[in-house]
Backbone as numpy.savetxt, mean C-alpha at the origin, in Angstrom:
# Nx Ny Nz CAx CAy CAz Cx Cy Cz
0.27 3.84 -17.82 1.30 3.73 -16.83 1.32 2.31 -16.26
2.37 1.61 -16.52 2.51 0.21 -16.12 2.42 0.04 -14.60
3.11 0.88 -13.87 3.13 0.71 -12.42 1.76 1.01 -11.80
1.04 1.96 -12.37 -0.31 2.24 -11.90 -1.21 1.03 -12.17
-1.09 0.44 -13.34 -1.88 -0.76 -13.66 -1.55 -1.90 -12.71
-0.27 -2.08 -12.40 0.13 -3.12 -11.45 -0.48 -2.86 -10.08
-0.45 -1.60 -9.66 -1.05 -1.23 -8.38 -2.54 -1.54 -8.37
-3.24 -1.20 -9.43 -4.69 -1.45 -9.50 -5.00 -2.94 -9.40
-4.21 -3.77 -10.09 -4.41 -5.22 -10.01 -4.11 -5.73 -8.60
-3.07 -5.21 -7.98 -2.72 -5.63 -6.62 -3.82 -5.23 -5.64
-4.38 -4.03 -5.80 -5.47 -3.59 -4.93 -6.70 -4.47 -5.13
-6.99 -4.79 -6.35 -8.14 -5.67 -6.64 -7.96 -7.00 -5.89
-6.75 -7.54 -5.92 -6.48 -8.80 -5.23 -6.57 -8.63 -3.71
-6.04 -7.54 -3.20 -6.07 -7.30 -1.76 -7.51 -7.21 -1.25
-8.39 -6.64 -2.02 -9.77 -6.47 -1.59 -10.47 -7.81 -1.34
-9.88 -8.88 -1.86 -10.43 -10.22 -1.63 -10.43 -10.58 -0.15
-9.53 -9.99 0.63 -9.46 -10.35 2.05 -10.65 -9.83 2.84
-11.36 -8.84 2.30 -12.48 -8.27 3.04 -13.55 -9.30 3.37
-13.69 -10.30 2.51 -14.74 -11.30 2.72 -14.29 -12.44 3.65
-13.02 -12.50 3.97 -12.50 -13.57 4.83 -12.69 -13.20 6.30
-13.09 -14.19 7.06 -13.32 -13.99 8.49 -12.46 -14.96 9.31
-11.98 -14.51 10.46 -11.20 -15.40 11.31 -12.09 -16.50 11.89
-11.53 -17.58 12.30 -10.09 -17.87 12.35 -9.58 -18.24 10.95
-8.36 -17.86 10.68 -7.73 -18.12 9.40 -6.77 -19.31 9.53
-6.76 -20.15 8.52 -5.73 -21.18 8.52 -4.41 -20.52 8.12
-3.32 -21.21 8.31 -1.99 -20.65 8.09 -1.80 -20.17 6.66
-2.26 -20.92 5.70 -2.08 -20.55 4.30 -2.88 -19.29 3.97
-4.10 -19.21 4.43 -4.93 -18.02 4.20 -4.31 -16.81 4.86
-3.88 -16.97 6.09 -3.26 -15.86 6.83 -2.01 -15.37 6.11
-1.17 -16.28 5.70 0.06 -15.92 5.00 -0.25 -15.24 3.67
-1.22 -15.77 2.96 -1.62 -15.18 1.68 -2.17 -13.77 1.84
-2.94 -13.54 2.87 -3.53 -12.22 3.08 -2.45 -11.20 3.42
-1.47 -11.59 4.22 -0.35 -10.70 4.53 0.44 -10.40 3.26
0.65 -11.41 2.45 1.38 -11.21 1.19 0.64 -10.29 0.24
-0.68 -10.38 0.20 -1.46 -9.48 -0.65 -1.30 -8.03 -0.21
-1.26 -7.80 1.11 -1.00 -6.45 1.60 0.39 -5.98 1.16
1.39 -6.83 1.34 2.76 -6.45 1.00 2.88 -6.11 -0.49
2.30 -6.92 -1.34 2.36 -6.68 -2.78 1.67 -5.37 -3.13
0.52 -5.13 -2.54 -0.22 -3.89 -2.83 0.58 -2.68 -2.35
1.17 -2.76 -1.18 1.97 -1.65 -0.70 3.14 -1.38 -1.64
3.84 -2.43 -2.03 4.99 -2.27 -2.93 4.57 -1.61 -4.25
3.47 -2.08 -4.80 3.01 -1.53 -6.08 2.52 -0.09 -5.91
1.95 0.23 -4.75 1.44 1.59 -4.55 2.58 2.60 -4.51
3.63 2.34 -3.75 4.69 3.35 -3.67 5.46 3.44 -4.97
5.56 2.34 -5.71 6.23 2.38 -7.01 5.40 3.18 -8.02
4.08 3.06 -7.94 3.21 3.87 -8.82 3.33 5.35 -8.45
3.33 5.64 -7.14 3.49 7.03 -6.72 4.82 7.59 -7.21
5.87 6.82 -7.08 7.20 7.28 -7.52 7.20 7.59 -9.02
6.65 6.67 -9.81 6.62 6.87 -11.26 5.86 8.14 -11.62
4.71 8.35 -11.00 3.90 9.51 -11.34 4.48 10.81 -10.79
5.11 10.75 -9.63 5.80 11.94 -9.12 6.94 12.34 -10.05
7.72 11.38 -10.48 8.83 11.67 -11.39 8.30 12.20 -12.73
7.25 11.58 -13.22 6.65 12.02 -14.49 6.13 13.45 -14.39
5.69 13.84 -13.18 5.14 15.17 -12.96 6.19 16.19 -12.54
7.46 15.82 -12.62 8.53 16.78 -12.39 9.13 16.79 -11.00
8.83 15.80 -10.20 9.38 15.76 -8.85 10.69 14.98 -8.79
11.29 14.70 -9.92 12.50 13.87 -9.94 13.75 14.62 -9.49
13.66 15.95 -9.35 14.83 16.68 -8.87 15.11 16.39 -7.40
14.14 15.83 -6.70 14.33 15.45 -5.30 14.74 13.98 -5.24
15.48 13.62 -4.22 15.86 12.23 -4.03 14.67 11.48 -3.44
14.04 10.68 -4.26 12.87 9.92 -3.82 13.05 8.46 -4.19
13.96 7.81 -3.49 14.25 6.41 -3.80 13.64 5.42 -2.82
13.43 5.84 -1.60 12.91 4.92 -0.59 11.40 5.10 -0.46
10.71 4.06 0.01 9.27 4.22 0.22 8.93 5.38 1.15
9.73 5.58 2.22 9.47 6.68 3.15 9.59 8.03 2.45
10.61 8.19 1.62 10.79 9.45 0.88 9.64 9.66 -0.11
9.20 8.59 -0.74 8.07 8.68 -1.68 6.82 9.12 -0.94
6.56 8.53 0.23 5.39 8.89 1.02 5.43 10.36 1.39
6.57 10.83 1.85 6.70 12.24 2.23 6.47 13.16 1.03
7.07 12.82 -0.10 6.90 13.63 -1.30 5.45 13.58 -1.80
4.84 12.41 -1.76 3.45 12.28 -2.21 2.53 13.12 -1.33
2.80 13.16 -0.04 2.00 13.98 0.86 2.19 15.47 0.53
3.43 15.88 0.36 3.71 17.28 0.03 3.09 17.68 -1.31
3.02 16.74 -2.24 2.47 17.02 -3.56 0.95 16.94 -3.59
0.33 16.52 -2.49 -1.12 16.38 -2.45 -1.63 15.09 -3.05
-0.75 14.16 -3.29 -1.15 12.88 -3.87 -1.84 11.99 -2.83
-1.39 12.09 -1.58 -2.02 11.37 -0.48 -2.42 12.39 0.57
-3.44 12.06 1.35 -3.97 13.01 2.32 -3.57 12.70 3.76
-3.24 11.46 4.06 -2.97 11.07 5.44 -1.59 10.40 5.52
-0.59 11.21 5.75 0.78 10.70 5.80 0.95 9.68 6.93
0.28 9.89 8.04 0.44 9.01 9.19 -0.01 7.58 8.90
-1.13 7.42 8.22 -1.60 6.07 7.92 -0.65 5.39 6.93
-0.08 6.16 6.02 0.91 5.60 5.09 2.18 5.17 5.81
2.60 5.95 6.79 3.78 5.57 7.58 3.47 4.32 8.40
2.26 4.22 8.91 1.86 3.00 9.61 1.90 1.79 8.67
1.42 1.99 7.46 1.44 0.91 6.47 2.88 0.51 6.13
3.76 1.50 6.04 5.17 1.21 5.79 5.75 0.38 6.94
5.42 0.76 8.15 5.87 0.01 9.33 5.37 -1.44 9.25
4.09 -1.61 8.91 3.55 -2.97 8.78 4.19 -3.73 7.62
4.47 -3.03 6.53 5.16 -3.70 5.42 6.53 -4.18 5.89
7.22 -3.39 6.70 8.52 -3.80 7.22 8.39 -4.97 8.19
7.24 -5.14 8.80 7.01 -6.25 9.73 6.55 -7.53 9.04
6.30 -7.47 7.75 5.85 -8.67 7.02 6.85 -9.81 7.20
8.12 -9.49 7.27 9.14 -10.53 7.46 8.94 -11.29 8.76
8.21 -10.70 9.70 7.96 -11.35 10.99 6.54 -11.89 11.10
5.87 -12.01 9.97 4.46 -12.42 10.00 4.29 -13.90 10.33
5.40 -14.63 10.50 5.30 -15.98 11.05 4.74 -15.92 12.47
4.91 -14.77 13.10 4.33 -14.51 14.41 2.86 -14.19 14.18
1.99 -15.03 14.71 0.56 -14.89 14.42 0.01 -13.53 14.84
0.48 -12.99 15.95 -0.02 -11.68 16.40 0.31 -10.59 15.39
1.51 -10.63 14.83 1.90 -9.64 13.83 1.07 -9.82 12.57
0.92 -11.06 12.13 0.13 -11.33 10.92 -1.30 -10.86 11.09
-1.91 -11.18 12.21 -3.30 -10.77 12.45 -3.44 -9.26 12.54
-2.43 -8.61 13.10 -2.44 -7.15 13.17 -2.40 -6.53 11.77
-1.57 -7.08 10.90 -1.48 -6.58 9.52 -2.80 -6.80 8.78
-3.38 -7.97 8.96 -4.66 -8.28 8.31 -5.75 -7.34 8.80
-5.83 -7.14 10.11 -6.84 -6.26 10.69 -6.66 -4.82 10.18
-5.42 -4.34 10.19 -5.16 -2.98 9.71 -5.48 -2.85 8.23
-5.21 -3.90 7.47 -5.53 -3.87 6.04 -7.03 -3.69 5.84
-7.79 -4.46 6.57 -9.25 -4.39 6.44 -9.80 -3.06 6.95
-9.26 -2.59 8.07 -9.82 -1.40 8.72 -9.31 -0.08 8.15
-8.07 -0.07 7.64 -7.47 1.21 7.23 -6.82 1.19 5.86
-6.07 0.15 5.56 -5.20 0.21 4.39 -5.94 0.04 3.07
-6.96 -0.77 3.03 -7.70 -0.89 1.77 -8.30 0.46 1.40
-8.89 1.14 2.36 -9.45 2.48 2.09 -8.35 3.46 1.68
-7.19 3.35 2.30 -6.05 4.21 1.97 -5.62 3.98 0.52
-5.52 2.70 0.13 -5.14 2.37 -1.24 -6.21 2.81 -2.23
-7.47 2.65 -1.87 -8.56 3.08 -2.75 -8.53 4.59 -2.96
-8.24 5.34 -1.90 -8.14 6.80 -2.03 -6.99 7.17 -2.96
-5.88 6.47 -2.85 -4.76 6.72 -3.75 -5.15 6.41 -5.19
-5.78 5.28 -5.39 -6.19 4.90 -6.75 -7.09 5.97 -7.36
-8.04 6.45 -6.60 -8.95 7.48 -7.09 -8.21 8.78 -7.38
-7.34 9.18 -6.46 -6.57 10.41 -6.65 -5.69 10.33 -7.89
-5.02 9.21 -8.08 -4.15 9.05 -9.25 -4.96 9.11 -10.54
-6.09 8.39 -10.55 -6.92 8.36 -11.76 -7.48 9.74 -12.10
-7.86 10.50 -11.09 -8.50 11.79 -11.33 -7.50 12.91 -11.60
-6.34 12.88 -10.97 -5.47 14.05 -11.01 -4.04 13.82 -11.47
-3.62 12.60 -11.68 -2.21 12.36 -11.97 -1.98 11.60 -13.28
-3.01 11.06 -13.86 -2.80 10.30 -15.12 -3.13 11.15 -16.33
């Protein structure tokens, strides 16, 4: 599955931020936010592909929010709330020129989202591929 492979590569790249410590220079900060955004994009696209492959295509699942809801209902993800938070942060990436927003996304990535993505990767590998 191409989209799953893309997601795995994006997650591998995102995990690089775990070793970075503040204060961050502008380029590092921007890069870390971008790594989160790329991983989020690849994750919901992988979920969509696997949901459709598993017969969930009869439902309208075109937006990331709809994919998250369907993935939760299908048992693909366990914590819908953290995924919705990640979606909110992904939508705020456009405002990451604001240092407070950028730092919030980086902090949430380290504290919550990397583990969320890792749980998805494990779930997909064990039960959906």
